Short mmCIF file of C-alpha atoms and ligand atoms in Angstrom, two decimals:
data_model
loop_
_atom_site.label_atom_id
_atom_site.label_comp_id
_atom_site.label_asym_id
_atom_site.label_seq_id
_atom_site.Cartn_x
_atom_site.Cartn_y
_atom_site.Cartn_z
CA MET A 1 0.00 0.00 0.00
CA ALA A 2 1.02 3.53 -0.71
CA ALA A 3 3.90 4.69 1.44
CA ARG A 4 4.66 8.29 0.57
CA GLU A 5 8.06 9.25 -0.69
CA ASP A 6 8.49 11.82 2.06
CA PHE A 7 7.80 9.23 4.76
CA PRO A 8 8.83 5.81 3.45
CA GLY A 9 7.28 2.83 5.15
CA ARG A 10 4.64 4.80 7.00
CA TYR A 11 1.09 3.49 6.52
CA GLN A 12 -1.01 6.17 4.86
CA PHE A 13 -4.27 5.69 6.73
CA PHE A 14 -5.96 8.80 5.34
CA ASP A 15 -5.28 7.70 1.75
CA VAL A 16 -6.74 4.29 2.55
CA VAL A 17 -9.99 5.77 3.88
CA GLN A 18 -10.12 8.20 0.96
CA THR A 19 -9.87 5.30 -1.49
CA TYR A 20 -12.97 3.74 0.09
CA VAL A 21 -14.76 7.09 -0.24
CA ASP A 22 -13.72 7.40 -3.91
CA ASP A 23 -14.90 3.86 -4.69
CA ALA A 24 -18.23 4.39 -2.95
CA ALA A 25 -18.68 7.78 -4.68
CA GLU A 26 -18.14 6.08 -8.04
CA LEU A 27 -20.55 3.29 -7.19
CA SER A 28 -23.34 5.60 -6.07
CA GLY A 29 -22.76 8.32 -8.69
CA LEU A 30 -21.96 11.03 -6.16
CA PRO A 31 -21.98 14.50 -7.80
CA THR A 32 -18.54 15.92 -8.64
CA TYR A 33 -18.87 18.93 -6.32
CA LEU A 34 -19.31 16.60 -3.34
CA ARG A 35 -16.29 14.56 -4.39
CA ARG A 36 -14.38 17.83 -4.16
CA ILE A 37 -15.84 18.96 -0.81
CA LEU A 38 -15.89 15.78 1.23
CA PRO A 39 -12.24 14.63 1.26
CA ALA A 40 -10.70 17.67 2.92
CA PRO A 41 -11.05 18.21 6.66
CA GLN A 42 -12.70 21.57 7.35
CA ASN A 43 -10.27 22.51 10.15
CA GLU A 44 -6.89 21.14 11.20
CA ILE A 45 -5.96 22.48 14.63
CA LEU A 46 -2.41 21.95 15.95
CA VAL A 47 -1.34 23.13 19.39
CA HIS A 48 1.88 23.01 21.39
CA PHE A 49 1.57 23.47 25.12
CA PRO A 50 3.90 23.35 28.14
CA VAL A 51 3.30 21.16 31.18
CA ARG A 52 5.29 20.94 34.39
CA MET A 53 6.32 17.35 35.17
CA ASP A 54 6.46 15.82 38.66
CA ASP A 55 10.24 16.48 38.75
CA GLN A 56 9.51 20.21 38.08
CA GLU A 57 10.95 20.05 34.54
CA VAL A 58 8.79 21.64 31.83
CA ARG A 59 7.96 19.60 28.74
CA VAL A 60 6.18 20.76 25.60
CA PHE A 61 3.49 18.51 24.09
CA LYS A 62 1.91 18.46 20.66
CA GLY A 63 -1.88 18.19 20.40
CA TYR A 64 -4.23 17.81 17.44
CA ARG A 65 -7.89 18.33 16.71
CA ILE A 66 -9.05 17.58 13.19
CA GLN A 67 -12.61 18.70 12.40
CA HIS A 68 -13.55 16.89 9.23
CA ASN A 69 -17.15 17.82 8.49
CA ASN A 70 -20.10 19.29 10.41
CA ILE A 71 -22.92 19.33 7.88
CA LEU A 72 -24.88 16.80 9.97
CA GLY A 73 -24.25 18.37 13.38
CA PRO A 74 -21.46 19.36 15.80
CA TYR A 75 -18.07 17.74 15.21
CA LYS A 76 -17.69 14.57 17.25
CA GLY A 77 -14.85 12.15 17.85
CA GLY A 78 -12.40 10.68 20.28
CA LEU A 79 -9.19 11.87 21.86
CA ARG A 80 -6.26 9.50 21.35
CA CYS A 81 -3.07 9.68 23.42
CA HIS A 82 -0.40 7.58 21.75
CA PRO A 83 3.28 8.19 20.93
CA GLN A 84 2.83 7.19 17.28
CA ALA A 85 -0.35 9.20 16.65
CA GLY A 86 0.12 11.87 13.99
CA LEU A 87 -1.68 14.19 11.61
CA ASP A 88 -2.37 11.52 8.97
CA ASP A 89 -4.01 9.17 11.49
CA PHE A 90 -6.12 11.94 13.00
CA LYS A 91 -7.30 13.05 9.53
CA ALA A 92 -8.26 9.47 8.68
CA LEU A 93 -9.98 8.90 12.03
CA ALA A 94 -11.85 12.23 11.82
CA SER A 95 -13.23 11.41 8.38
CA LEU A 96 -14.20 7.92 9.57
CA MET A 97 -16.34 9.64 12.22
CA THR A 98 -18.18 11.59 9.51
CA TRP A 99 -19.02 8.41 7.59
CA LYS A 100 -19.89 6.54 10.80
CA CYS A 101 -22.30 9.18 12.12
CA SER A 102 -23.96 9.51 8.73
CA LEU A 103 -24.35 5.75 8.35
CA ILE A 104 -25.77 5.12 11.82
CA GLY A 105 -28.02 8.19 11.74
CA VAL A 106 -26.49 10.20 14.59
CA PRO A 107 -26.73 14.00 14.07
CA PHE A 108 -23.02 14.67 14.54
CA GLY A 109 -20.16 15.47 12.22
CA GLY A 110 -16.71 13.92 12.25
CA ALA A 111 -13.65 14.90 14.27
CA LYS A 112 -10.70 13.30 16.04
CA GLY A 113 -7.77 14.50 18.04
CA GLY A 114 -5.36 13.83 20.80
CA ILE A 115 -1.85 14.21 22.06
CA LYS A 116 1.34 12.65 20.76
CA TYR A 117 2.65 11.01 23.92
CA ASP A 118 2.50 7.76 25.89
CA PRO A 119 0.24 8.10 28.94
CA THR A 120 1.47 4.79 30.36
CA GLN A 121 4.88 6.43 30.94
CA HIS A 122 3.45 9.22 33.13
CA SER A 123 1.99 9.48 36.63
CA PRO A 124 -1.78 10.08 37.00
CA ALA A 125 -0.97 13.63 38.18
CA GLU A 126 1.09 14.34 35.03
CA ASN A 127 -1.60 12.82 32.80
CA GLU A 128 -4.17 15.06 34.45
CA ARG A 129 -2.10 18.21 33.91
CA ILE A 130 -1.36 17.23 30.29
CA MET A 131 -5.03 16.65 29.46
CA ARG A 132 -6.21 19.80 31.26
CA ARG A 133 -3.63 21.95 29.50
CA PHE A 134 -4.55 20.42 26.13
CA ILE A 135 -8.25 21.14 26.64
CA HIS A 136 -7.35 24.70 27.67
CA SER A 137 -5.23 25.08 24.51
CA LEU A 138 -8.16 24.02 22.34
CA GLY A 139 -10.22 26.84 23.91
CA THR A 140 -13.45 27.57 22.06
CA ASN A 141 -12.55 25.21 19.23
CA ILE A 142 -14.48 22.62 21.25
CA GLY A 143 -17.83 23.00 23.00
CA PRO A 144 -21.18 21.22 23.44
CA ASP A 145 -22.57 22.93 20.33
CA THR A 146 -19.41 22.87 18.23
CA ASP A 147 -17.11 19.91 18.80
CA ILE A 148 -17.53 17.15 21.38
CA PRO A 149 -14.54 14.88 22.19
CA ALA A 150 -14.82 11.37 23.69
CA PRO A 151 -12.47 8.57 24.80
CA ASP A 152 -10.26 6.63 22.38
CA VAL A 153 -6.93 4.80 22.70
CA GLY A 154 -5.06 5.94 25.81
CA THR A 155 -7.98 7.89 27.27
CA GLY A 156 -11.02 6.86 29.32
CA GLU A 157 -13.69 7.97 31.75
CA GLN A 158 -11.28 9.71 34.12
CA THR A 159 -9.65 11.65 31.28
CA MET A 160 -13.07 12.80 30.14
CA ALA A 161 -13.93 13.97 33.68
CA TRP A 162 -10.76 16.13 33.72
CA ALA A 163 -11.51 17.43 30.22
CA MET A 164 -15.08 18.36 31.13
CA ASP A 165 -14.04 19.99 34.42
CA THR A 166 -11.38 22.09 32.65
CA TYR A 167 -13.83 23.26 30.00
CA VAL A 168 -16.60 24.07 32.50
CA ASN A 169 -14.13 26.08 34.61
CA THR A 170 -12.62 28.04 31.75
CA GLN A 171 -15.48 28.65 29.30
CA GLY A 172 -18.49 30.72 30.22
CA ARG A 173 -19.86 30.85 33.71
CA ASN A 174 -18.65 28.14 36.05
CA GLY A 175 -21.50 25.86 37.00
CA ASN A 176 -23.25 25.96 33.64
CA GLN A 177 -24.34 22.33 33.75
CA ALA A 178 -25.16 22.15 30.05
CA ASN A 179 -21.43 22.67 29.41
CA ARG A 180 -20.87 19.15 30.73
CA GLY A 181 -21.95 18.03 27.26
CA VAL A 182 -18.58 19.27 25.92
CA VAL A 183 -17.30 15.69 26.14
CA THR A 184 -18.96 12.29 26.31
CA GLY A 185 -17.77 9.07 27.89
CA LYS A 186 -17.71 10.73 31.31
CA PRO A 187 -18.25 8.77 34.52
CA VAL A 188 -21.98 8.55 35.31
CA CYS A 189 -21.55 10.59 38.52
CA VAL A 190 -20.44 13.67 36.53
CA GLY A 191 -22.96 13.53 33.71
CA GLY A 192 -22.09 10.33 31.87
CA THR A 193 -24.69 7.85 30.76
CA PRO A 194 -25.23 4.30 31.94
CA GLY A 195 -24.02 1.95 29.23
CA ARG A 196 -21.38 4.21 27.59
CA THR A 197 -18.32 2.33 28.90
CA LYS A 198 -19.34 -0.92 27.24
CA ALA A 199 -21.21 0.71 24.32
CA THR A 200 -18.63 0.18 21.58
CA GLY A 201 -18.15 -3.49 22.53
CA GLN A 202 -21.92 -3.88 22.84
CA GLY A 203 -22.33 -2.47 19.33
CA VAL A 204 -19.73 -4.91 17.97
CA VAL A 205 -21.71 -7.73 19.59
CA HIS A 206 -25.01 -6.54 18.06
CA CYS A 207 -23.35 -6.62 14.62
CA ILE A 208 -21.98 -10.11 15.21
CA LEU A 209 -25.39 -11.33 16.47
CA ASP A 210 -27.16 -9.86 13.47
CA TRP A 211 -24.61 -11.47 11.12
CA ALA A 212 -24.93 -14.81 12.95
CA GLU A 213 -28.72 -14.76 12.59
CA ARG A 214 -28.50 -14.01 8.88
CA ASN A 215 -25.99 -16.82 8.37
CA ALA A 216 -27.62 -19.42 10.66
CA PHE A 217 -24.38 -19.40 12.66
CA GLU A 218 -24.83 -20.72 16.21
CA LEU A 219 -22.67 -18.55 18.49
CA GLU A 220 -22.68 -20.78 21.55
CA GLY A 221 -19.54 -22.90 21.75
CA LYS A 222 -17.66 -20.83 19.16
CA LYS A 223 -14.10 -19.58 19.64
CA LEU A 224 -13.04 -15.96 19.74
CA MET A 225 -9.71 -14.18 19.37
CA VAL A 226 -9.26 -10.54 20.31
CA GLN A 227 -6.35 -8.19 19.58
CA GLY A 228 -6.36 -5.20 21.96
CA PHE A 229 -7.88 -5.80 25.39
CA GLY A 230 -8.77 -2.25 26.36
CA ASN A 231 -12.21 -0.71 26.39
CA VAL A 232 -13.51 -2.12 23.11
CA GLY A 233 -11.79 -5.51 23.08
CA SER A 234 -12.46 -6.44 26.69
CA HIS A 235 -16.15 -5.50 26.67
CA THR A 236 -16.71 -7.34 23.40
CA ALA A 237 -15.07 -10.47 24.88
CA VAL A 238 -17.03 -10.25 28.15
CA LEU A 239 -20.37 -9.80 26.37
CA LEU A 240 -19.70 -12.61 23.88
CA GLY A 241 -18.54 -14.76 26.82
CA GLN A 242 -22.01 -14.33 28.34
CA MET A 243 -23.37 -15.91 25.13
CA GLY A 244 -21.13 -18.93 25.41
CA VAL A 245 -18.37 -17.73 23.05
CA SER A 246 -14.97 -18.77 24.34
CA LEU A 247 -11.99 -16.36 24.26
CA VAL A 248 -9.06 -18.60 23.25
CA ALA A 249 -6.45 -16.03 22.18
CA VAL A 250 -5.82 -12.46 23.23
CA GLY A 251 -3.15 -9.83 22.68
CA ASP A 252 -2.21 -6.29 23.56
CA HIS A 253 0.82 -3.97 23.30
CA THR A 254 2.74 -6.24 25.70
CA GLY A 255 2.23 -9.55 23.88
CA TYR A 256 -0.14 -12.43 23.15
CA LEU A 257 -1.68 -15.28 25.19
CA TYR A 258 -3.37 -18.56 24.21
CA ASN A 259 -5.66 -20.84 26.17
CA PRO A 260 -7.54 -23.56 24.22
CA GLU A 261 -9.89 -24.03 27.20
CA GLY A 262 -10.86 -20.36 27.05
CA PHE A 263 -10.05 -17.39 29.26
CA ASN A 264 -12.54 -15.98 31.73
CA ALA A 265 -12.86 -12.66 29.90
CA TYR A 266 -14.34 -10.90 32.91
CA ARG A 267 -11.46 -11.90 35.20
CA LEU A 268 -8.93 -10.91 32.54
CA GLN A 269 -10.68 -7.55 32.24
CA GLU A 270 -10.38 -7.06 36.01
CA TYR A 271 -6.69 -8.04 35.84
CA VAL A 272 -6.01 -5.51 33.05
CA ARG A 273 -7.88 -2.82 34.97
CA LYS A 274 -5.47 -3.29 37.90
CA GLN A 275 -2.24 -4.18 36.06
CA GLY A 276 -2.60 -2.06 32.92
CA SER A 277 -2.05 -4.95 30.46
CA ILE A 278 -2.48 -8.72 29.98
CA SER A 279 1.22 -9.26 30.73
CA GLY A 280 1.74 -11.78 33.53
CA TYR A 281 -1.84 -13.13 33.47
CA PRO A 282 -1.39 -16.67 34.78
CA ASN A 283 -4.02 -18.72 32.89
CA GLY A 284 -2.57 -18.82 29.39
CA ASP A 285 0.52 -19.65 27.34
CA VAL A 286 2.60 -16.83 25.92
CA ILE A 287 2.61 -16.97 22.11
CA THR A 288 4.09 -14.76 19.40
CA ARG A 289 2.13 -12.35 17.22
CA GLU A 290 2.59 -14.76 14.29
CA GLU A 291 1.24 -17.67 16.36
CA PHE A 292 -1.70 -15.52 17.47
CA PHE A 293 -2.81 -14.87 13.90
CA ALA A 294 -2.57 -18.61 13.12
CA VAL A 295 -4.84 -19.71 16.01
CA SER A 296 -7.81 -21.78 14.96
CA ALA A 297 -10.99 -19.92 15.97
CA ASP A 298 -14.34 -18.73 14.56
CA ILE A 299 -14.43 -14.98 15.16
CA PHE A 300 -11.60 -12.43 15.25
CA VAL A 301 -12.16 -9.02 16.78
CA PRO A 302 -9.25 -6.62 16.12
CA ALA A 303 -9.66 -3.95 18.80
CA ALA A 304 -6.26 -2.26 19.00
CA LEU A 305 -4.99 -0.03 16.21
CA GLU A 306 -5.15 0.45 12.44
CA ASN A 307 -2.98 -1.45 9.95
CA GLN A 308 -2.87 -4.75 11.87
CA VAL A 309 -4.28 -7.21 9.32
CA GLY A 310 -2.16 -7.09 6.17
CA GLN A 311 -1.75 -9.83 3.57
CA GLU A 312 0.37 -12.00 5.84
CA GLU A 313 -2.04 -11.90 8.78
CA ALA A 314 -5.03 -12.38 6.45
CA ARG A 315 -3.43 -15.49 4.96
CA ALA A 316 -2.77 -16.87 8.46
CA LEU A 317 -6.20 -16.24 10.03
CA LYS A 318 -8.37 -19.34 10.52
CA VAL A 319 -11.73 -17.76 11.31
CA ARG A 320 -15.07 -17.31 9.61
CA LEU A 321 -15.66 -13.68 10.59
CA VAL A 322 -13.62 -10.55 11.33
CA ALA A 323 -15.57 -7.86 13.25
CA GLU A 324 -13.61 -4.60 13.31
CA GLY A 325 -13.76 -3.16 16.82
CA ALA A 326 -10.77 -0.95 16.04
CA ASN A 327 -10.74 1.73 13.38
CA GLY A 328 -8.97 0.62 10.21
CA PRO A 329 -7.42 -2.67 11.43
CA CYS A 330 -7.61 -4.37 8.02
CA THR A 331 -5.51 -2.96 5.21
CA PRO A 332 -7.12 -3.03 1.73
CA GLU A 333 -4.60 -5.72 0.69
CA GLY A 334 -5.39 -7.77 3.79
CA GLU A 335 -9.11 -7.42 3.18
CA LYS A 336 -8.72 -8.66 -0.39
CA VAL A 337 -7.00 -11.82 0.88
CA LEU A 338 -9.81 -12.31 3.42
CA ALA A 339 -12.43 -11.92 0.67
CA ASP A 340 -10.61 -14.46 -1.53
CA ARG A 341 -10.65 -16.87 1.42
CA SER A 342 -14.39 -16.22 2.04
CA ILE A 343 -13.73 -14.70 5.45
CA GLU A 344 -16.35 -12.00 5.97
CA VAL A 345 -15.54 -8.59 7.44
CA LEU A 346 -17.94 -6.42 9.44
CA PRO A 347 -16.36 -3.01 8.83
CA ASP A 348 -15.37 -0.47 11.49
CA VAL A 349 -17.77 2.24 10.28
CA LEU A 350 -20.66 0.06 11.36
CA ALA A 351 -19.16 -2.42 13.83
CA ASN A 352 -17.73 0.12 16.29
CA ALA A 353 -20.45 2.77 15.85
CA GLY A 354 -22.04 1.84 19.19
CA GLY A 355 -19.67 4.18 20.99
CA VAL A 356 -20.67 7.33 19.17
CA THR A 357 -24.32 6.29 19.26
CA VAL A 358 -24.38 6.10 23.06
CA SER A 359 -22.23 9.23 23.21
CA TYR A 360 -25.10 10.93 21.41
CA TYR A 361 -27.52 9.65 24.05
CA GLU A 362 -25.22 11.07 26.74
CA TRP A 363 -25.11 14.45 25.00
CA VAL A 364 -28.93 14.53 24.70
CA GLN A 365 -29.25 13.73 28.44
CA ASN A 366 -26.79 16.54 29.32
CA ARG A 367 -28.76 19.03 27.23
CA ARG A 368 -32.06 18.03 28.80
CA SER A 369 -30.75 17.38 32.33
CA GLU A 370 -32.11 13.88 32.11
CA THR A 371 -30.83 10.51 33.31
CA TRP A 372 -31.86 7.51 31.24
CA SER A 373 -31.90 3.97 32.59
CA LEU A 374 -29.41 1.38 31.39
CA SER A 375 -32.20 -0.67 29.82
CA ASP A 376 -33.41 2.40 27.91
CA VAL A 377 -29.90 3.01 26.54
CA GLU A 378 -29.46 -0.67 25.65
CA ARG A 379 -32.83 -0.86 23.87
CA ARG A 380 -32.13 2.25 21.79
CA LEU A 381 -28.61 1.11 20.93
CA GLU A 382 -29.75 -2.31 19.76
CA SER A 383 -32.44 -0.80 17.56
CA GLN A 384 -30.00 1.72 16.01
CA MET A 385 -27.29 -0.91 15.39
CA ARG A 386 -29.83 -3.26 13.80
CA GLN A 387 -31.02 -0.47 11.49
CA GLY A 388 -27.41 0.26 10.50
CA SER A 389 -26.81 -3.41 9.79
CA LYS A 390 -29.94 -3.70 7.68
CA LEU A 391 -28.91 -0.68 5.62
CA MET A 392 -25.48 -2.25 5.06
CA TYR A 393 -26.85 -5.63 3.94
CA ASP A 394 -29.49 -4.02 1.70
CA LEU A 395 -26.95 -1.80 -0.07
CA ALA A 396 -24.35 -4.58 -0.36
CA HIS A 397 -27.06 -6.63 -2.08
CA ARG A 398 -28.22 -3.75 -4.30
CA TYR A 399 -24.73 -2.76 -5.49
CA GLY A 400 -23.13 -6.22 -5.32
CA CYS A 401 -20.30 -4.73 -3.25
CA SER A 402 -18.44 -5.42 0.00
CA TYR A 403 -20.05 -4.57 3.33
CA ARG A 404 -17.49 -1.80 3.77
CA LEU A 405 -18.34 -0.11 0.49
CA ALA A 406 -22.05 -0.51 1.25
CA CYS A 407 -21.52 1.43 4.51
CA TYR A 408 -19.68 4.21 2.69
CA VAL A 409 -22.42 4.38 0.02
CA ALA A 410 -25.05 4.70 2.78
CA ALA A 411 -23.04 7.46 4.47
CA LEU A 412 -22.47 9.39 1.23
CA GLU A 413 -26.09 9.13 0.18
CA ARG A 414 -27.30 10.68 3.44
CA LEU A 415 -24.72 13.44 3.17
CA LYS A 416 -25.70 14.10 -0.44
CA VAL A 417 -29.35 14.66 0.49
CA VAL A 418 -28.34 17.14 3.20
CA TYR A 419 -25.94 19.06 0.93
CA GLU A 420 -28.52 19.19 -1.85
CA THR A 421 -31.19 20.44 0.53
CA ARG A 422 -29.02 23.08 2.22
CA GLY A 423 -27.10 24.20 -0.86
CA ILE A 424 -23.64 25.74 -0.87
CA PHE A 425 -23.17 29.05 0.97
CA PRO A 426 -23.32 31.80 -0.28
P1 LIG B 501 -7.80 1.35 24.78
O1 LIG B 501 -6.67 2.27 24.99
O2 LIG B 501 -8.80 1.15 25.85
O3 LIG B 501 -7.24 -0.10 24.35
C1 LIG B 501 -6.32 -0.27 23.32
C2 LIG B 501 -5.79 -1.69 23.37
O4 LIG B 501 -4.94 -1.91 22.25
C3 LIG B 501 -4.95 -1.96 24.61
O5 LIG B 501 -5.21 -3.27 25.09
C4 LIG B 501 -3.52 -1.88 24.08
O6 LIG B 501 -2.61 -2.63 24.83
C5 LIG B 501 -3.71 -2.47 22.70
N1 LIG B 501 -2.62 -2.14 21.78
C6 LIG B 501 -2.04 -0.95 21.59
N2 LIG B 501 -1.04 -1.04 20.70
C7 LIG B 501 -1.01 -2.35 20.31
C8 LIG B 501 -0.21 -3.07 19.41
N3 LIG B 501 0.76 -2.50 18.72
N4 LIG B 501 -0.45 -4.41 19.26
C9 LIG B 501 -1.44 -5.02 19.95
N5 LIG B 501 -2.22 -4.36 20.83
C10 LIG B 501 -2.02 -3.06 20.99
O7 LIG B 501 -8.51 1.85 23.42
P2 LIG B 501 -10.01 1.57 22.93
O8 LIG B 501 -10.82 2.73 23.31
O9 LIG B 501 -10.42 0.20 23.31
O10 LIG B 501 -9.81 1.66 21.33
C11 LIG B 501 -9.35 0.56 20.58
C12 LIG B 501 -9.76 0.76 19.11
O11 LIG B 501 -11.17 0.94 19.03
C13 LIG B 501 -9.13 2.00 18.45
O12 LIG B 501 -8.93 1.73 17.07
C14 LIG B 501 -10.23 3.04 18.60
O13 LIG B 501 -10.14 4.07 17.64
C15 LIG B 501 -11.46 2.17 18.38
N6 LIG B 501 -12.71 2.73 18.90
C16 LIG B 501 -12.85 3.01 20.22
C17 LIG B 501 -14.07 3.49 20.69
C18 LIG B 501 -14.32 3.76 22.15
O14 LIG B 501 -15.49 4.01 22.50
N7 LIG B 501 -13.36 3.69 23.02
C19 LIG B 501 -15.12 3.71 19.79
C20 LIG B 501 -14.95 3.39 18.44
C21 LIG B 501 -13.74 2.89 18.01
#
């Protein structure tokens, strides 16, 4: 896949996503003016900000916020803290949010951002100061009516609480409770919603269930492998475990583990919560990344980072289904190998849309000062994920295309109607 001359070897994630958009635009006959408008992010915000470390040294950090498109509603998307994160990834991830929100029918636009650093190498106090200073640097570029961040890799509920508190204290009058809607994925006690923490994993599970029903595939007794055991991966494994699906192989940034008898996903989740990774978990054999991809199983959920399933991994996989919990885990070349081997792929734009869907419910509750019950959130999420799935299968059938392209066609068609109705200013 394209590695640019100026950065040899680097995976060009934005180009990959753009190729899907181009293919879907061709398939659905998208007007030329929209093919010109939609690729470019509307705003690319870069900030550098100083933070005092625990040892009193001052370090300067680099932060990003890419606002891709807001024709459907306020910009929306996660904050990623990772040492390898860069402009290209954030542009790709921001545009993915636009297609995801459009596909699933959430009235938000697409954005993504974060900080180029490794939070695991810092104390909680340093991480707090770094996040607060980043949110302060973004100033009025974010807000409950303009751009609403959420958790992603390297961030979570606690980070969102700090982000919200910083915004509420620095923008407008302190105590304006509606300002809590500036971020989603907050702890419930400070304006979060029941069901948000597991929402992305829950959405992945709804997609797998829907697929299983359509393919007369009995889930009970099947084997699962998961790469990335953070928020998305662990909740997916726990929820599938409750349906009798056995987690036989798991991996994260520290390595990979195998247990043919199946891990107790809930206990492993508790272990990771305390220890920070799967490293040292006693009930499995350590295996290599290569051995992980060659494990015999039924379902693979990549839930770590992009660019994980290339041709080699796709040739090694022995599963029937890949459900993309992560954004962009399969490369186009890897996906082609999977298709040739009749391994189906439930694409990220649909499969992990449960997170932004429940984020929307949280935002609505903040605006209305309401608190919904967990069962209410779960019922709405299931209905919205099922509608998204149906749209994907219908369009894949109509256009004779992959599930991924069907999702992009659905997203572009909704955007087209809105652009045509609103017109181009002035
Ligand atoms: P997280 O930080 O909670 O977990 C990330 C996991 O990936 C960790 O287990 C980490 O160890 C692992 N990992 C990191 N680098 C790795 C590597 N090189 N090899 C193997 N494992 C590695 O993050 P998350 O929120 O669960 O996000 C995971 C993916 O899901 C990302 O692609 C993210 O964009 C996507 N996503 C997240 C949400 C959400 O609500 N959190 C929503 C939609 C999509």
